[in-house]
Structures are given as structure tokens and as C-alpha cells.
PDB file of C-alpha atoms in Angstrom:
ATOM      1  CA  MET P 174      93.691  26.159 117.915  1.00 48.00           C
ATOM      2  CA  ASN P 175      93.973  30.455 117.751  1.00 47.00           C
ATOM      3  CA  ASN P 176      92.893  31.118 113.689  1.00 51.00           C
ATOM      4  CA  ASN P 177      93.895  34.937 114.532  1.00 46.00           C
ATOM      5  CA  PRO P 178      97.161  34.697 111.615  1.00 47.00           C
ATOM      6  CA  ALA P 179      97.921  38.101 113.798  1.00 48.00           C
ATOM      7  CA  ALA P 180      98.587  36.023 117.169  1.00 42.00           C
ATOM      8  CA  PRO P 181     102.445  35.286 118.149  1.00 43.00           C
ATOM      9  CA  THR P 182     103.116  31.569 117.805  1.00 40.00           C
ATOM     10  CA  SER P 183     104.758  30.684 120.246  1.00 37.00           C
ATOM     11  CA  THR P 184     106.927  33.088 123.305  1.00 38.00           C
ATOM     12  CA  ALA P 185     110.269  32.582 121.202  1.00 40.00           C
ATOM     13  CA  THR P 186     108.595  34.854 118.264  1.00 35.00           C
ATOM     14  CA  VAL P 187     107.069  37.140 121.517  1.00 37.00           C
ATOM     15  CA  ASN P 188     109.993  37.532 122.762  1.00 38.00           C
ATOM     16  CA  ASN P 189     112.614  37.782 119.420  1.00 39.00           C
ATOM     17  CA  VAL P 190     110.235  40.206 118.460  1.00 39.00           C
ATOM     18  CA  THR P 191     110.815  42.429 121.702  1.00 43.00           C
ATOM     19  CA  SER P 192     114.405  42.018 121.592  1.00 47.00           C
ATOM     20  CA  ALA P 193     114.099  43.369 117.835  1.00 46.00           C
ATOM     21  CA  ALA P 194     112.313  46.418 119.229  1.00 46.00           C
ATOM     22  CA  ALA P 195     114.340  46.930 122.425  1.00 52.00           C
ATOM     23  CA  ASN P 196     117.486  46.477 120.050  1.00 51.00           C
ATOM     24  CA  ALA P 197     115.390  49.476 117.310  1.00 52.00           C
ATOM     25  CA  ASN P 198     115.158  51.600 120.222  1.00 56.00           C
ATOM     26  CA  LEU P 199     119.846  51.233 121.231  1.00 53.00           C
ATOM     27  CA  SER P 200     120.338  51.765 117.315  1.00 55.00           C
ATOM     28  CA  LYS P 201     118.777  55.260 117.151  1.00 68.00           C
ATOM     29  CA  GLN P 202     120.297  56.286 120.756  1.00 76.00           C
ATOM     30  CA  LEU P 203     123.723  58.648 120.205  1.00 87.00           C
ATOM     31  CA  PHE P 204     127.121  56.068 121.604  1.00 88.00           C
ATOM     32  CA  PRO P 205     127.507  58.440 125.049  1.00 91.00           C
ATOM     33  CA  ASN P 206     123.773  57.445 125.841  1.00 92.00           C
ATOM     34  CA  ILE P 207     124.571  53.851 124.624  1.00 92.00           C
ATOM     35  CA  LEU P 208     127.825  53.871 126.348  1.00 92.00           C
ATOM     36  CA  HIS P 209     125.755  55.514 129.886  1.00 93.00           C
ATOM     37  CA  GLU P 210     122.892  52.427 129.439  1.00 93.00           C
ATOM     38  CA  VAL P 211     125.688  49.810 129.610  1.00 94.00           C
ATOM     39  CA  LEU P 212     127.993  51.547 132.645  1.00 94.00           C
ATOM     40  CA  SER P 213     124.819  52.120 134.620  1.00 93.00           C
ATOM     41  CA  CYS P 214     124.123  48.796 134.438  1.00 91.00           C
ATOM     42  CA  THR P 215     124.277  46.746 138.036  1.00 91.00           C
ATOM     43  CA  ASP P 216     124.592  43.103 135.812  1.00 89.00           C
ATOM     44  CA  GLU P 217     127.688  41.619 137.181  1.00 93.00           C
ATOM     45  CA  GLU P 218     128.093  40.412 133.988  1.00 92.00           C
ATOM     46  CA  VAL P 219     128.298  43.809 133.238  1.00 94.00           C
ATOM     47  CA  THR P 220     130.225  44.752 136.037  1.00 93.00           C
ATOM     48  CA  ASP P 221     132.605  42.280 134.957  1.00 95.00           C
ATOM     49  CA  ALA P 222     133.692  43.986 131.647  1.00 95.00           C
ATOM     50  CA  ILE P 223     132.939  47.592 132.018  1.00 95.00           C
ATOM     51  CA  ALA P 224     132.199  49.713 135.176  1.00 95.00           C
ATOM     52  CA  TRP P 225     132.772  53.116 136.216  1.00 95.00           C
ATOM     53  CA  LEU P 226     136.202  53.689 138.453  1.00 95.00           C
ATOM     54  CA  PRO P 227     135.262  54.250 142.374  1.00 94.00           C
ATOM     55  CA  HIS P 228     135.607  58.192 141.569  1.00 94.00           C
ATOM     56  CA  GLY P 229     132.597  58.496 139.400  1.00 91.00           C
ATOM     57  CA  GLN P 230     134.105  60.631 136.538  1.00 93.00           C
ATOM     58  CA  ALA P 231     135.597  57.346 133.890  1.00 94.00           C
ATOM     59  CA  PHE P 232     135.310  53.681 133.718  1.00 95.00           C
ATOM     60  CA  SER P 233     137.685  51.054 132.917  1.00 95.00           C
ATOM     61  CA  ILE P 234     136.701  47.789 131.000  1.00 95.00           C
ATOM     62  CA  LYS P 235     138.168  44.999 132.707  1.00 95.00           C
ATOM     63  CA  ASN P 236     137.451  42.824 130.840  1.00 95.00           C
ATOM     64  CA  PRO P 237     137.564  43.445 125.924  1.00 95.00           C
ATOM     65  CA  GLN P 238     136.353  39.469 125.327  1.00 94.00           C
ATOM     66  CA  ASN P 239     133.536  39.459 127.566  1.00 93.00           C
ATOM     67  CA  LEU P 240     132.362  43.178 126.398  1.00 93.00           C
ATOM     68  CA  GLU P 241     133.028  42.490 122.331  1.00 94.00           C
ATOM     69  CA  ALA P 242     131.509  39.139 122.916  1.00 93.00           C
ATOM     70  CA  LYS P 243     128.470  39.178 125.357  1.00 91.00           C
ATOM     71  CA  LEU P 244     127.766  43.014 125.994  1.00 92.00           C
ATOM     72  CA  MET P 245     127.789  44.452 122.315  1.00 92.00           C
ATOM     73  CA  PRO P 246     125.820  42.088 120.488  1.00 92.00           C
ATOM     74  CA  ARG P 247     123.497  43.083 123.195  1.00 90.00           C
ATOM     75  CA  PHE P 248     123.908  46.867 123.660  1.00 89.00           C
ATOM     76  CA  PHE P 249     125.041  48.086 120.482  1.00 87.00           C
ATOM     77  CA  GLY P 250     123.097  45.234 118.251  1.00 84.00           C
ATOM     78  CA  LYS P 251     126.444  43.837 117.353  1.00 80.00           C
ATOM     79  CA  GLY P 252     130.633  45.322 116.978  1.00 83.00           C
ATOM     80  CA  LYS P 253     134.376  44.560 117.120  1.00 90.00           C
ATOM     81  CA  TYR P 254     135.726  46.089 120.330  1.00 92.00           C
ATOM     82  CA  SER P 255     138.559  48.211 117.591  1.00 92.00           C
ATOM     83  CA  SER P 256     134.994  49.988 116.747  1.00 91.00           C
ATOM     84  CA  PHE P 257     133.918  50.236 120.277  1.00 90.00           C
ATOM     85  CA  THR P 258     137.276  52.325 120.476  1.00 91.00           C
ATOM     86  CA  ARG P 259     137.529  54.221 117.721  1.00 91.00           C
ATOM     87  CA  ARG P 260     134.217  55.178 118.349  1.00 89.00           C
ATOM     88  CA  LEU P 261     134.416  56.090 121.925  1.00 89.00           C
ATOM     89  CA  ASN P 262     137.937  58.373 120.899  1.00 91.00           C
ATOM     90  CA  ARG P 263     135.615  60.732 118.752  1.00 88.00           C
ATOM     91  CA  TRP P 264     133.739  61.368 121.409  1.00 80.00           C
TER      92      TRP P 264
END
């Protein structure tokens, strides 16, 4: 038995702390930086929802529902698609 009170009790705790730290780092970044990180991701889940166009000068949102449900919580912490487009229009 581990008597160290500071030691994590499970791998789930470690993973949640790691995810929380990653989200904290993302929340400190500006919206364009996070968006660029999303667009640079090669994960199929990301590229099925949002991706650069072939010429690389613009991007396309292919699946707004997946962007809102899966990617926004992962990269932006939370949010709705309408909030995403509003932030996008500000930049």
C-alpha cells in the first residue's frame, strides 16, 4: 500500500490531471493559435470535421456537428458552433 498522500490513486487521476493541464495551456492561447493547432492535426476525427483546402490558403468546416461535439471540447474546452463562428469572424 502506498502511504504517500501526494501519490495518484489511479491512472485515471493522472490522465485527468494531464488533460486538465493541457486544457489550461490551450485556454491561455489566442483563438487563432488554437485554430492553427486544430488545422495542423492529422487525426482523422479532426480532418473529417475541419481541414485546410488543397491550396492551403483557407480551410473548410466539413462537419459542424462533429466540430461542436468532439473537437471544441477537446481543443477549446467548451463551446457551441455559433460561438466558434463568432470568434472566427472577429479574427
